[in-house]
CSV table of C-alpha atoms (C1' of nucleotides) in Angstrom, one decimal:
chain,number,residue,atom,x,y,z
A,1231,UNK,CA,3.5,-10.1,0.3
A,1232,UNK,CA,6.8,-11.8,0.1
A,1233,UNK,CA,6.1,-13.5,-3.2
A,1234,UNK,CA,4.5,-10.9,-5.2
A,1235,UNK,CA,7.6,-9.0,-6.3
A,1236,UNK,CA,8.9,-12.1,-8.1
A,1237,UNK,CA,5.9,-13.4,-9.9
A,1238,UNK,CA,3.6,-12.2,-12.7
A,1239,UNK,CA,0.6,-14.3,-11.7
A,1240,UNK,CA,-1.1,-13.1,-8.5
A,1241,UNK,CA,-1.9,-15.8,-6.0
A,1242,UNK,CA,-5.3,-16.1,-4.3
A,1243,UNK,CA,-3.6,-15.3,-1.0
A,1244,UNK,CA,-2.2,-12.1,-2.5
A,1245,UNK,CA,-5.6,-11.2,-3.9
A,1246,UNK,CA,-7.2,-11.8,-0.5
A,1247,UNK,CA,-4.5,-9.6,1.1
A,1248,UNK,CA,-5.1,-6.7,-1.3
A,1249,UNK,CA,-8.9,-7.0,-1.1
A,1250,UNK,CA,-9.0,-7.0,2.7
A,1251,UNK,CA,-6.5,-4.2,2.9
A,1252,UNK,CA,-8.5,-2.1,0.4
A,1253,UNK,CA,-11.7,-2.7,2.4
A,1254,UNK,CA,-10.0,-1.7,5.6
A,1255,UNK,CA,-8.4,1.5,4.2
A,1256,UNK,CA,-11.7,2.5,2.5
A,1257,UNK,CA,-13.7,1.9,5.7
A,1258,UNK,CA,-15.7,-0.9,4.2
A,1259,UNK,CA,-14.7,-3.0,7.2
A,1260,UNK,CA,-14.8,-1.5,10.7
A,1261,UNK,CA,-13.4,-2.4,14.1
A,1262,UNK,CA,-16.9,-3.2,15.3
A,1263,UNK,CA,-17.1,-6.2,13.0
A,1264,UNK,CA,-15.7,-9.5,14.1
A,1265,UNK,CA,-15.2,-12.1,11.3
A,1266,UNK,CA,-14.0,-15.7,11.5
A,1267,UNK,CA,-11.7,-17.3,8.9
A,1268,UNK,CA,-14.8,-19.0,7.5
A,1269,UNK,CA,-16.7,-15.8,7.2
A,1270,UNK,CA,-13.8,-14.0,5.5
A,1271,UNK,CA,-13.5,-16.9,3.1
A,1272,UNK,CA,-17.1,-16.6,2.1
A,1273,UNK,CA,-16.7,-12.8,1.7
A,1274,UNK,CA,-13.7,-13.3,-0.6
A,1275,UNK,CA,-15.1,-16.3,-2.3
A,1276,UNK,CA,-12.1,-18.6,-1.7
A,1277,UNK,CA,-11.0,-21.4,0.7
A,1278,UNK,CA,-9.6,-20.8,4.1
A,1279,UNK,CA,-5.9,-21.3,3.2
A,1280,UNK,CA,-5.3,-18.2,1.2
A,1281,UNK,CA,-7.6,-16.2,3.4
A,1282,UNK,CA,-5.8,-17.3,6.5
A,1283,UNK,CA,-2.4,-16.4,5.0
A,1284,UNK,CA,-3.7,-13.0,4.1
A,1285,UNK,CA,-5.1,-12.4,7.6
A,1286,UNK,CA,-1.9,-13.4,9.2
A,1287,UNK,CA,0.0,-10.9,7.0
A,1288,UNK,CA,-2.4,-8.1,7.8
A,1289,UNK,CA,-2.2,-8.9,11.5
A,1290,UNK,CA,1.6,-8.6,11.3
A,1291,UNK,CA,1.3,-5.3,9.6
A,1292,UNK,CA,-0.9,-4.0,12.4
A,1293,UNK,CA,-4.1,-3.4,10.3
A,1294,UNK,CA,-6.2,-6.1,11.9
A,1295,UNK,CA,-6.1,-8.0,15.1
A,1296,UNK,CA,-6.9,-11.7,15.6
A,1297,UNK,CA,-8.8,-13.0,18.6
A,1298,UNK,CA,-8.5,-16.7,19.0
A,1299,UNK,CA,-11.8,-18.4,18.2
A,1300,UNK,CA,-13.4,-15.1,17.3
A,1301,UNK,CA,-11.5,-14.3,14.1
A,1302,UNK,CA,-10.3,-10.9,13.0
A,1303,UNK,CA,-11.4,-7.4,13.3
A,1304,UNK,CA,-10.0,-4.1,12.0
A,1305,UNK,CA,-7.5,-3.0,14.6
A,1306,UNK,CA,-8.9,0.0,16.4
A,1307,UNK,CA,-6.5,2.9,16.4
A,1308,UNK,CA,-6.4,4.7,19.7
A,1309,UNK,CA,-5.0,8.1,20.5
A,1310,UNK,CA,-2.0,6.4,22.0
A,1311,UNK,CA,-1.5,4.4,18.9
A,1312,UNK,CA,-1.7,7.5,16.8
A,1313,UNK,CA,0.8,9.1,19.2
A,1314,UNK,CA,3.2,6.2,18.6
A,1315,UNK,CA,2.7,6.2,14.9
A,1316,UNK,CA,3.3,9.9,14.6
A,1317,UNK,CA,6.5,9.7,16.7
A,1318,UNK,CA,7.8,7.1,14.4
A,1319,UNK,CA,6.7,8.8,11.2
A,1320,UNK,CA,8.3,12.0,12.5
A,1321,UNK,CA,11.6,10.3,13.1
A,1322,UNK,CA,11.6,8.4,9.8
A,1323,UNK,CA,10.5,11.3,7.6
A,1324,UNK,CA,13.1,13.6,9.3
A,1325,UNK,CA,15.7,10.9,8.6
A,1326,UNK,CA,14.5,10.9,4.9
A,1327,UNK,CA,14.8,14.7,4.7
A,1328,UNK,CA,18.3,14.5,6.1
A,1329,UNK,CA,19.3,11.7,3.7
A,1330,UNK,CA,17.9,13.7,0.8
A,1331,UNK,CA,20.2,16.6,1.7
A,1332,UNK,CA,23.2,14.3,2.3
A,1333,UNK,CA,22.8,12.3,-0.9
A,1334,UNK,CA,21.6,15.2,-3.0
A,1335,UNK,CA,18.7,15.2,-5.4
A,1336,UNK,CA,18.6,15.7,-9.1
A,1337,UNK,CA,17.0,18.7,-10.8
A,1338,UNK,CA,14.1,16.6,-11.8
A,1339,UNK,CA,13.5,15.4,-8.3
A,1340,UNK,CA,13.6,18.9,-6.9
A,1341,UNK,CA,11.3,20.0,-9.6
A,1342,UNK,CA,8.8,17.3,-8.7
A,1343,UNK,CA,8.8,18.4,-5.1
A,1344,UNK,CA,8.4,22.1,-6.0
A,1345,UNK,CA,5.4,21.0,-8.2
A,1346,UNK,CA,3.8,19.3,-5.3
A,1347,UNK,CA,4.1,22.4,-3.2
A,1348,UNK,CA,2.8,24.6,-6.0
A,1349,UNK,CA,-0.3,22.3,-6.2
A,1350,UNK,CA,-0.7,22.7,-2.5
A,1351,UNK,CA,-0.7,26.5,-2.8
A,1352,UNK,CA,-3.2,26.4,-5.6
A,1353,UNK,CA,-5.6,24.0,-4.0
A,1354,UNK,CA,-5.4,25.9,-0.7
A,1355,UNK,CA,-6.4,29.1,-2.5
A,1356,UNK,CA,-9.3,27.2,-4.0
A,1357,UNK,CA,-10.3,25.8,-0.6
A,1358,UNK,CA,-10.1,22.3,-2.0
A,1359,UNK,CA,-8.9,20.4,1.0
A,1360,UNK,CA,-9.2,17.0,-0.6
A,1361,UNK,CA,-6.9,17.9,-3.5
A,1362,UNK,CA,-4.6,19.7,-1.1
A,1363,UNK,CA,-4.3,16.5,1.0
A,1364,UNK,CA,-3.3,14.6,-2.1
A,1365,UNK,CA,-0.6,17.1,-3.0
A,1366,UNK,CA,0.6,17.1,0.6
A,1367,UNK,CA,0.7,13.3,0.5
A,1368,UNK,CA,2.6,13.4,-2.7
A,1369,UNK,CA,5.2,15.7,-1.2
A,1370,UNK,CA,5.8,13.4,1.7
A,1371,UNK,CA,5.9,10.4,-0.7
A,1372,UNK,CA,8.6,12.2,-2.7
A,1373,UNK,CA,10.6,13.0,0.3
A,1374,UNK,CA,10.8,9.4,1.4
A,1375,UNK,CA,11.3,8.0,-2.1
A,1376,UNK,CA,14.1,10.3,-2.9
A,1377,UNK,CA,15.9,9.4,0.2
A,1378,UNK,CA,16.8,6.2,-1.8
A,1379,UNK,CA,16.4,3.7,1.0
A,1380,UNK,CA,14.0,0.9,0.1
A,1381,UNK,CA,13.4,-0.2,3.7
A,1382,UNK,CA,12.6,3.3,4.8
A,1383,UNK,CA,10.1,3.6,2.0
A,1384,UNK,CA,8.4,0.4,3.0
A,1385,UNK,CA,8.2,1.3,6.6
A,1386,UNK,CA,6.8,4.7,6.0
A,1387,UNK,CA,4.2,3.3,3.6
A,1388,UNK,CA,3.1,0.8,6.3
A,1389,UNK,CA,2.7,3.4,9.0
A,1390,UNK,CA,0.9,5.8,6.7
A,1391,UNK,CA,-1.5,2.9,6.0
A,1392,UNK,CA,-2.0,2.3,9.7
A,1393,UNK,CA,-2.9,5.9,10.2
A,1394,UNK,CA,-4.8,6.5,7.0
A,1395,UNK,CA,-8.3,6.1,8.4
A,1396,UNK,CA,-7.5,8.5,11.2
A,1397,UNK,CA,-6.1,11.1,8.9
A,1398,UNK,CA,-9.0,10.9,6.5
A,1399,UNK,CA,-11.5,11.3,9.3
A,1400,UNK,CA,-9.8,14.4,10.6
A,1401,UNK,CA,-9.0,16.1,7.3
A,1402,UNK,CA,-12.0,18.4,7.3
A,1403,UNK,CA,-11.7,19.1,11.0
A,1404,UNK,CA,-8.2,20.6,10.8
A,1405,UNK,CA,-7.6,24.3,10.6
A,1406,UNK,CA,-6.5,25.5,7.3
A,1407,UNK,CA,-2.9,24.2,6.7
A,1408,UNK,CA,-1.4,27.6,5.9
A,1409,UNK,CA,2.0,26.8,7.4
A,1410,UNK,CA,2.5,23.4,5.7
A,1411,UNK,CA,3.3,24.8,2.4
A,1412,UNK,CA,6.0,27.1,3.8
A,1413,UNK,CA,7.5,24.3,5.9
A,1414,UNK,CA,7.8,22.2,2.8
A,1415,UNK,CA,9.4,24.9,0.8
A,1416,UNK,CA,11.9,25.4,3.7
A,1417,UNK,CA,12.7,21.7,3.6
A,1418,UNK,CA,13.3,21.8,-0.1
A,1419,UNK,CA,15.6,24.8,0.3
A,1420,UNK,CA,17.6,23.0,3.0
A,1421,UNK,CA,17.9,20.0,0.7
A,1422,UNK,CA,19.1,22.2,-2.1
A,1423,UNK,CA,21.7,23.6,0.2
A,1424,UNK,CA,22.8,20.1,1.1
A,1425,UNK,CA,22.2,21.0,4.8
A,1426,UNK,CA,21.1,17.7,6.2
A,1427,UNK,CA,20.8,18.8,9.8
A,1428,UNK,CA,18.7,21.8,8.8
A,1429,UNK,CA,16.5,19.7,6.5
A,1430,UNK,CA,16.0,17.2,9.3
A,1431,UNK,CA,15.2,19.9,11.9
A,1432,UNK,CA,12.7,21.7,9.8
A,1433,UNK,CA,10.8,18.6,8.8
A,1434,UNK,CA,11.0,17.3,12.4
A,1435,UNK,CA,9.4,20.5,13.7
A,1436,UNK,CA,6.8,20.4,10.9
A,1437,UNK,CA,5.8,16.8,11.7
A,1438,UNK,CA,5.8,17.4,15.5
A,1439,UNK,CA,3.6,20.5,15.1
A,1440,UNK,CA,1.2,18.6,12.8
A,1441,UNK,CA,1.1,15.6,15.1
A,1442,UNK,CA,0.5,17.7,18.2
A,1443,UNK,CA,-2.3,19.6,16.5
A,1444,UNK,CA,-3.9,16.4,15.2
A,1445,UNK,CA,-3.8,14.7,18.7
A,1446,UNK,CA,-5.2,17.9,20.3
A,1447,UNK,CA,-8.0,17.9,17.7
A,1448,UNK,CA,-8.9,14.3,18.3
A,1449,UNK,CA,-9.0,14.8,22.0
A,1450,UNK,CA,-11.2,17.9,21.6
A,1451,UNK,CA,-13.7,16.0,19.5
A,1452,UNK,CA,-13.7,13.3,22.1
A,1453,UNK,CA,-12.6,10.4,19.8
A,1454,UNK,CA,-11.0,7.6,21.8
A,1455,UNK,CA,-10.4,5.4,18.8
A,1456,UNK,CA,-11.6,4.4,15.4
B,162,UNK,CA,3.8,-13.9,15.2
B,163,UNK,CA,0.5,-12.3,15.4
B,164,UNK,CA,-1.1,-14.9,17.6
B,165,UNK,CA,1.6,-15.6,20.1
B,166,UNK,CA,1.0,-12.7,22.4
B,167,UNK,CA,-2.6,-13.9,23.1
B,168,UNK,CA,-2.1,-17.6,23.7
B,169,UNK,CA,-0.4,-19.7,26.2
B,170,UNK,CA,0.1,-22.7,23.9
B,171,UNK,CA,2.6,-22.3,21.2
B,172,UNK,CA,1.5,-23.4,17.7
B,173,UNK,CA,3.7,-25.5,15.4
B,174,UNK,CA,3.8,-22.5,13.1
B,175,UNK,CA,5.2,-20.4,15.9
B,176,UNK,CA,7.7,-23.1,16.8
B,177,UNK,CA,8.8,-23.3,13.2
B,178,UNK,CA,9.2,-19.6,13.1
B,179,UNK,CA,11.3,-19.4,16.2
B,180,UNK,CA,13.5,-22.4,15.3
B,181,UNK,CA,14.2,-21.1,11.8
B,182,UNK,CA,14.9,-17.7,13.2
B,183,UNK,CA,17.3,-19.1,15.8
B,184,UNK,CA,19.2,-21.1,13.1
B,185,UNK,CA,19.5,-18.0,10.9
B,186,UNK,CA,20.7,-15.7,13.7
B,187,UNK,CA,23.1,-18.4,15.0
B,188,UNK,CA,24.5,-19.0,11.5
B,189,UNK,CA,23.3,-22.6,11.4
B,190,UNK,CA,21.6,-21.7,8.1
B,191,UNK,CA,23.5,-19.8,5.4
B,192,UNK,CA,22.6,-17.9,2.3
B,193,UNK,CA,24.4,-20.6,0.2
B,194,UNK,CA,21.7,-23.1,1.2
B,195,UNK,CA,18.5,-23.3,-0.8
B,196,UNK,CA,15.7,-25.3,0.8
B,197,UNK,CA,12.2,-26.2,-0.5
B,198,UNK,CA,9.2,-26.2,1.7
B,199,UNK,CA,9.3,-30.0,1.9
B,200,UNK,CA,13.0,-29.9,2.9
B,201,UNK,CA,12.3,-27.4,5.7
B,202,UNK,CA,9.4,-29.5,6.9
B,203,UNK,CA,11.6,-32.5,7.2
B,204,UNK,CA,14.2,-30.4,9.0
B,205,UNK,CA,11.6,-29.2,11.5
B,206,UNK,CA,9.8,-32.5,11.6
B,207,UNK,CA,6.3,-31.1,10.9
B,208,UNK,CA,4.0,-30.7,7.9
B,209,UNK,CA,4.2,-28.1,5.2
B,210,UNK,CA,1.4,-25.9,6.5
B,211,UNK,CA,3.1,-24.5,9.7
B,212,UNK,CA,6.4,-24.5,7.9
B,213,UNK,CA,5.0,-22.5,5.1
B,214,UNK,CA,3.4,-20.0,7.4
B,215,UNK,CA,6.7,-19.5,9.3
B,216,UNK,CA,8.6,-19.1,6.1
B,217,UNK,CA,6.2,-16.4,4.8
B,218,UNK,CA,6.6,-14.6,8.1
B,219,UNK,CA,10.4,-14.7,8.0
B,220,UNK,CA,10.4,-13.5,4.4
B,221,UNK,CA,8.2,-10.5,5.3
B,222,UNK,CA,10.7,-9.7,8.1
B,223,UNK,CA,13.5,-9.7,5.7
B,224,UNK,CA,15.5,-12.6,7.1
B,225,UNK,CA,14.9,-15.0,4.3
B,226,UNK,CA,14.0,-14.8,0.6
B,227,UNK,CA,11.8,-17.1,-1.3
B,228,UNK,CA,12.5,-18.1,-4.8
B,229,UNK,CA,9.6,-19.7,-6.6
B,230,UNK,CA,10.1,-23.4,-7.2
B,231,UNK,CA,13.4,-23.3,-5.3
B,232,UNK,CA,12.2,-22.6,-1.8
B,233,UNK,CA,14.0,-20.3,0.7
B,234,UNK,CA,17.4,-19.2,1.6
B,235,UNK,CA,18.8,-16.9,4.2
B,236,UNK,CA,18.7,-13.5,2.8
B,237,UNK,CA,22.2,-12.4,1.9
B,238,UNK,CA,22.9,-9.0,3.5
B,239,UNK,CA,24.9,-6.8,1.1
B,240,UNK,CA,26.8,-3.7,2.0
B,241,UNK,CA,24.0,-1.6,0.5
B,242,UNK,CA,21.6,-3.5,2.7
B,243,UNK,CA,23.7,-2.7,5.8
B,244,UNK,CA,23.9,0.9,4.7
B,245,UNK,CA,20.1,1.1,4.5
B,246,UNK,CA,19.6,-0.7,7.8
B,247,UNK,CA,22.1,1.6,9.6
B,248,UNK,CA,20.4,4.7,8.1
B,249,UNK,CA,17.1,3.5,9.6
B,250,UNK,CA,18.5,2.4,12.9
B,251,UNK,CA,20.3,5.7,13.2
B,252,UNK,CA,17.1,7.6,12.6
B,253,UNK,CA,15.0,5.4,14.9
B,254,UNK,CA,17.5,5.3,17.8
B,255,UNK,CA,18.1,9.0,17.6
B,256,UNK,CA,14.3,9.4,17.8
B,257,UNK,CA,14.3,7.2,20.8
B,258,UNK,CA,17.0,9.3,22.5
B,259,UNK,CA,15.0,12.4,21.8
B,260,UNK,CA,11.8,10.8,23.1
B,261,UNK,CA,13.6,9.8,26.3
B,262,UNK,CA,14.6,13.4,26.9
B,263,UNK,CA,11.1,14.7,26.0
B,264,UNK,CA,9.2,12.2,28.2
B,265,UNK,CA,11.8,12.1,31.0
B,266,UNK,CA,13.1,8.9,32.6
B,267,UNK,CA,12.8,7.6,36.1
B,268,UNK,CA,15.8,7.4,38.5
B,269,UNK,CA,15.7,3.7,38.1
B,270,UNK,CA,15.8,3.8,34.3
B,271,UNK,CA,18.7,6.3,34.3
B,272,UNK,CA,20.5,4.1,36.8
B,273,UNK,CA,20.1,1.1,34.5
B,274,UNK,CA,21.6,3.0,31.7
B,275,UNK,CA,24.5,4.2,33.8
B,276,UNK,CA,25.1,0.6,34.9
B,277,UNK,CA,25.3,-0.5,31.3
B,278,UNK,CA,28.0,2.1,30.5
B,279,UNK,CA,29.9,1.2,33.7
B,280,UNK,CA,29.9,-2.4,32.5
B,281,UNK,CA,31.2,-1.2,29.1
B,282,UNK,CA,34.0,0.6,30.8
B,283,UNK,CA,35.0,-2.4,32.9
B,284,UNK,CA,34.9,-4.9,30.1
B,285,UNK,CA,36.8,-2.6,27.8
B,286,UNK,CA,39.6,-2.4,30.4
B,287,UNK,CA,39.6,-6.2,30.6
B,288,UNK,CA,39.8,-6.4,26.8
B,289,UNK,CA,36.6,-8.5,26.8
B,290,UNK,CA,35.0,-7.5,23.5
B,291,UNK,CA,32.2,-10.1,23.7
B,292,UNK,CA,31.0,-8.9,27.1
B,293,UNK,CA,31.5,-5.3,26.0
B,294,UNK,CA,29.2,-5.9,23.0
B,295,UNK,CA,26.6,-7.3,25.3
B,296,UNK,CA,26.7,-4.3,27.6
B,297,UNK,CA,26.6,-2.0,24.5
B,298,UNK,CA,23.6,-3.9,23.2
B,299,UNK,CA,21.9,-3.5,26.5
B,300,UNK,CA,22.4,0.2,26.5
B,301,UNK,CA,20.8,0.5,23.1
B,302,UNK,CA,18.0,-1.7,24.2
B,303,UNK,CA,17.3,0.5,27.2
B,304,UNK,CA,17.4,3.6,25.1
B,305,UNK,CA,14.7,2.2,22.8
B,306,UNK,CA,12.6,0.6,25.5
B,307,UNK,CA,12.6,3.7,27.7
B,308,UNK,CA,11.3,5.8,24.8
B,309,UNK,CA,8.0,4.1,25.6
B,310,UNK,CA,6.8,3.5,22.1
B,311,UNK,CA,6.0,-0.2,21.4
B,312,UNK,CA,6.1,0.1,17.6
B,313,UNK,CA,9.5,1.7,17.8
B,314,UNK,CA,10.7,-1.1,20.0
B,315,UNK,CA,9.5,-3.7,17.6
B,316,UNK,CA,11.0,-2.0,14.6
B,317,UNK,CA,14.4,-1.6,16.1
B,318,UNK,CA,14.4,-5.2,17.2
B,319,UNK,CA,13.6,-6.4,13.7
B,320,UNK,CA,16.4,-4.3,12.1
B,321,UNK,CA,18.8,-5.4,14.7
B,322,UNK,CA,18.0,-9.0,13.9
B,323,UNK,CA,18.5,-8.3,10.2
B,324,UNK,CA,22.0,-6.9,10.9
B,325,UNK,CA,22.9,-9.3,13.7
B,326,UNK,CA,25.0,-11.7,11.6
B,327,UNK,CA,26.9,-8.8,10.1
B,328,UNK,CA,27.6,-7.2,13.4
B,329,UNK,CA,28.7,-10.5,15.0
B,330,UNK,CA,31.1,-11.1,12.1
B,331,UNK,CA,32.7,-7.7,12.4
B,332,UNK,CA,32.9,-7.5,16.2
B,333,UNK,CA,36.5,-8.7,16.5
B,334,UNK,CA,37.6,-6.7,13.4
B,335,UNK,CA,36.6,-3.3,14.8
B,336,UNK,CA,39.0,-1.0,16.4
B,337,UNK,CA,38.7,-0.7,20.2
B,338,UNK,CA,35.5,1.2,20.9
B,339,UNK,CA,37.0,3.8,23.2
B,340,UNK,CA,34.6,6.6,22.1
B,341,UNK,CA,31.4,4.6,22.4
B,342,UNK,CA,31.3,4.8,26.2
B,343,UNK,CA,31.7,8.5,26.2
B,344,UNK,CA,29.0,9.0,23.6
B,345,UNK,CA,26.6,7.0,25.7
B,346,UNK,CA,27.4,9.0,28.8
B,347,UNK,CA,26.8,12.2,26.8
B,348,UNK,CA,23.4,10.9,25.7
B,349,UNK,CA,22.5,10.0,29.3
B,350,UNK,CA,23.5,13.6,30.3
B,351,UNK,CA,21.3,15.1,27.6
B,352,UNK,CA,18.4,12.9,28.6
B,353,UNK,CA,18.9,14.0,32.3
B,354,UNK,CA,18.8,17.6,31.2
B,355,UNK,CA,15.6,16.9,29.2
B,356,UNK,CA,17.3,18.3,26.1
B,357,UNK,CA,15.7,16.2,23.4
B,358,UNK,CA,17.5,17.9,20.5
B,359,UNK,CA,20.9,17.4,22.1
B,360,UNK,CA,20.1,13.8,23.0
B,361,UNK,CA,19.1,13.2,19.4
B,362,UNK,CA,22.1,14.9,17.9
B,363,UNK,CA,24.6,13.1,20.1
B,364,UNK,CA,23.2,9.7,19.4
B,365,UNK,CA,22.8,10.5,15.8
B,366,UNK,CA,26.4,11.4,15.5
B,367,UNK,CA,27.4,8.3,17.4
B,368,UNK,CA,25.4,6.0,15.2
B,369,UNK,CA,26.6,7.7,12.0
B,370,UNK,CA,30.2,7.4,13.1
B,371,UNK,CA,29.7,3.7,14.0
B,372,UNK,CA,27.9,3.0,10.8
B,373,UNK,CA,30.5,4.7,8.7
B,374,UNK,CA,33.3,2.9,10.4
B,375,UNK,CA,31.6,-0.5,10.0
B,376,UNK,CA,30.9,0.0,6.3
B,377,UNK,CA,34.5,1.1,5.7
B,378,UNK,CA,35.7,-2.0,7.6
B,379,UNK,CA,33.6,-4.3,5.6
B,380,UNK,CA,34.8,-2.8,2.3
B,381,UNK,CA,38.4,-3.0,3.5
B,382,UNK,CA,38.0,-6.7,4.2
B,383,UNK,CA,36.4,-7.2,0.8
B,384,UNK,CA,33.1,-8.6,2.0
B,385,UNK,CA,30.3,-8.0,-0.5
B,386,UNK,CA,27.7,-9.8,1.4
B,387,UNK,CA,27.0,-12.6,4.0
C,747,DA,C1',-32.7,-15.3,39.6
C,748,DG,C1',-28.1,-16.6,39.8
C,749,DA,C1',-24.4,-19.9,39.8
C,750,DG,C1',-22.4,-24.0,38.3
C,751,DT,C1',-22.1,-28.0,35.3
C,752,DC,C1',-22.4,-30.4,31.1
C,753,DT,C1',-22.9,-30.8,26.2
C,754,DA,C1',-22.9,-29.5,21.6
C,755,DT,C1',-21.1,-26.6,18.3
C,756,DA,C1',-17.9,-23.9,16.0
C,757,DA,C1',-13.2,-22.1,15.2
C,758,DT,C1',-8.8,-23.1,14.0
C,759,DG,C1',-4.3,-25.4,13.6
C,760,DT,C1',-2.5,-29.0,11.0
C,761,DA,C1',-2.0,-32.8,7.6
C,762,DT,C1',-2.4,-34.1,3.2
C,763,DA,C1',-4.6,-34.7,-1.3
C,764,DC,C1',-4.8,-32.6,-5.6
C,765,DA,C1',-4.2,-29.5,-9.6
C,766,DT,C1',-1.2,-26.5,-11.8
C,767,DT,C1',2.9,-25.3,-13.7
C,768,DA,C1',7.9,-24.4,-13.7
C,769,DA,C1',12.2,-26.7,-14.0
C,770,DT,C1',15.0,-30.3,-15.3
C,771,DA,C1',16.3,-34.2,-17.8
C,772,DA,C1',16.0,-37.0,-21.8
C,773,DA,C1',15.3,-37.5,-26.6
C,774,DT,C1',15.4,-35.8,-31.1
C,775,DT,C1',16.9,-32.8,-34.8
C,776,DT,C1',20.1,-30.0,-37.1
D,450,DA,C1',28.3,-30.8,-30.6
D,451,DA,C1',24.7,-27.7,-30.0
D,452,DA,C1',20.0,-26.4,-30.2
D,453,DT,C1',15.3,-27.6,-29.9
D,454,DT,C1',11.5,-30.3,-28.4
D,455,DT,C1',9.2,-33.3,-25.4
D,456,DA,C1',8.3,-35.8,-21.3
D,457,DT,C1',8.8,-36.3,-16.6
D,458,DT,C1',9.4,-34.7,-12.1
D,459,DA,C1',9.1,-31.7,-8.4
D,460,DA,C1',7.5,-27.4,-6.1
D,461,DT,C1',3.8,-25.1,-4.5
D,462,DG,C1',-0.8,-22.9,-4.1
D,463,DT,C1',-5.2,-24.3,-2.7
D,464,DA,C1',-9.0,-27.1,-0.9
D,465,DT,C1',-10.6,-29.8,2.5
D,466,DA,C1',-10.6,-33.4,6.0
D,467,DC,C1',-9.6,-34.1,10.6
D,468,DA,C1',-8.4,-33.5,15.5
D,469,DT,C1',-8.3,-30.4,19.2
D,470,DT,C1',-10.3,-27.3,22.2
D,471,DA,C1',-12.6,-22.9,23.4
D,472,DT,C1',-17.0,-21.0,23.5
D,473,DA,C1',-21.9,-20.7,23.9
D,474,DG,C1',-26.0,-22.4,25.2
D,475,DA,C1',-28.9,-25.7,27.7
D,476,DC,C1',-29.8,-27.8,31.9
D,477,DT,C1',-29.7,-28.4,36.8
D,478,DC,C1',-29.3,-26.9,41.5
D,479,DT,C1',-29.7,-23.7,45.2
DNA sequence: AGAGTCTATAATGTATACATTAATAAATTT
DNA sequence: AAATTTATTAATGTATACATTATAGACTCT
C-alpha cells in the first residue's frame, strides 16, 4: 500500500489488505465465494471504509475481481491468464538475468545463489519437493533482487502472487525438476562471465520450458481455472 | 480503476482519478506542489472520499507520492527512476516483439505497423518531430498490442505514463532519430519471418540504444529530476 | 407454467462527523 | 538568541449516515 512504506503504525486499511491477501494466497478464500463490502467488513471486524480501500487495492493488483452490487470474489485464474502471466514473468526474469550480468554481482550475492542451487540439489535427492520449491523460489527471488531495479522487483512479486495458487496446486503433479538445477547453474555461470545475452537466453529458455510444461500439465488434468 | 471496465456510469472517484492523471501528464501539476486531501477536493470540487480513493490509486501507480500530514505531490522522476523504467520497458517491449514473432501477426496488423514507419519516414523528412514522435509511439503501441497479452499491454501503458513527462521534455533535445525507422523496419521483418529471437534482439538493442542516449542527454543537460 | 410488472431490499458511492495525532506556532526558560 | 515546552491547529484514518440504484422476490396476467 502506498502509505505503508512511510509509517510505523499500520492503518486498518493496510491490515485489511494484508489479511485478505493472506487468505487469498493461502486458499482460505476461493473464487466460488462472493462477498459484499459489508460481509468482508464483518469478516475483518472493521468498518467499510478501510475494507473498501483494501478491496480496491487488491482488485487493482489482479487478485480479486469486483462485481457491482455483488461484492468481491477471488479472481479465478484461467489457463489463458497463466499463459499471460508466464509470458511476462519469462520476459521480466530474463531481463533480470541480463541485468545481473551487465551490472555484475558481488561474491556474496553469487554465493547466495549457489547456496540456493545447492539446496535444490540436496532436497531433490531427498525427494522433498516442498523444500525444493522453496529453494527454487529463493533462487528466482535472488535473481530479481540482485538485478537492482526496485520496480522490476515489485512487478515480479505481484505476478508471482497472482500465480501462487496455481503453482502450489501443480507442485506435486509436475515431473521431477531434474533440469532446473542445471539451468540455474548455467545462468549463474553466464552472470559470472558478465555475458548478459547468454544469461538472458538461458533463463528465457528455462522459463519458457517450465511454462510450457506447466500449461500442458494443467490441460492434461483438465483444469480450466482455479 | 478496477470498477470502470464494468460500468457505464463513471464514479466521482474515477473522475477524480482521470482528472488528476491528466493534470500530471500535461504538466498542470508539478512535483514542487504539495497538496492535502482537502486542497485536492477543492480543486476537483468533490468530497474527500472519492478524492482520497483516486489519490491512493495514483500513488500505487507511481505517478504521485503521499507524504503523511502533507498530502500528495507529483512524484519526481529522477535519472535513476528513468533508468529503472527504461530497463523494464526494454525487457517488456522486447518480450512483446518476440511474442509477435512467435504468435504471428495478420496482414492487417503488419500493414498497420508498416504504415506507422512510413509516417515516421515522412515526418522525419519534414522535420516534424512532434508528428514523428506520435508515429513512433503508435508503432510501439502496436508492437505491444499485437503481442496479444492484456497484462503486458497494461504494464507497458503504466510505465509509459510514468516516463511521459520526461520523454516530452527531451523530445526536442534529442538528435534526429534517423536510426529508429530502420530499427523498426528490421523488427517488422523479423516478425514476418517468425524469428522471435531476432525480433527480440533487434528491439532490445533499439530500446537499449534509445535509453542510453536519453540518459546521457539528461545528464548532459544537468537534469537531476522532474 | 411462464412472462411481465411492481415493490422492497440491499449494495455501494459519497459526504461528513469525529477521534487521533503529527506539525506548527506561541510561550517560556536558559 | 537559542532551546525547550506547551498549546493550538490541521491532516487524515475511520465510522456511519444518506442518497441512489441495481437486484431479487412477490404479485399479476396470460
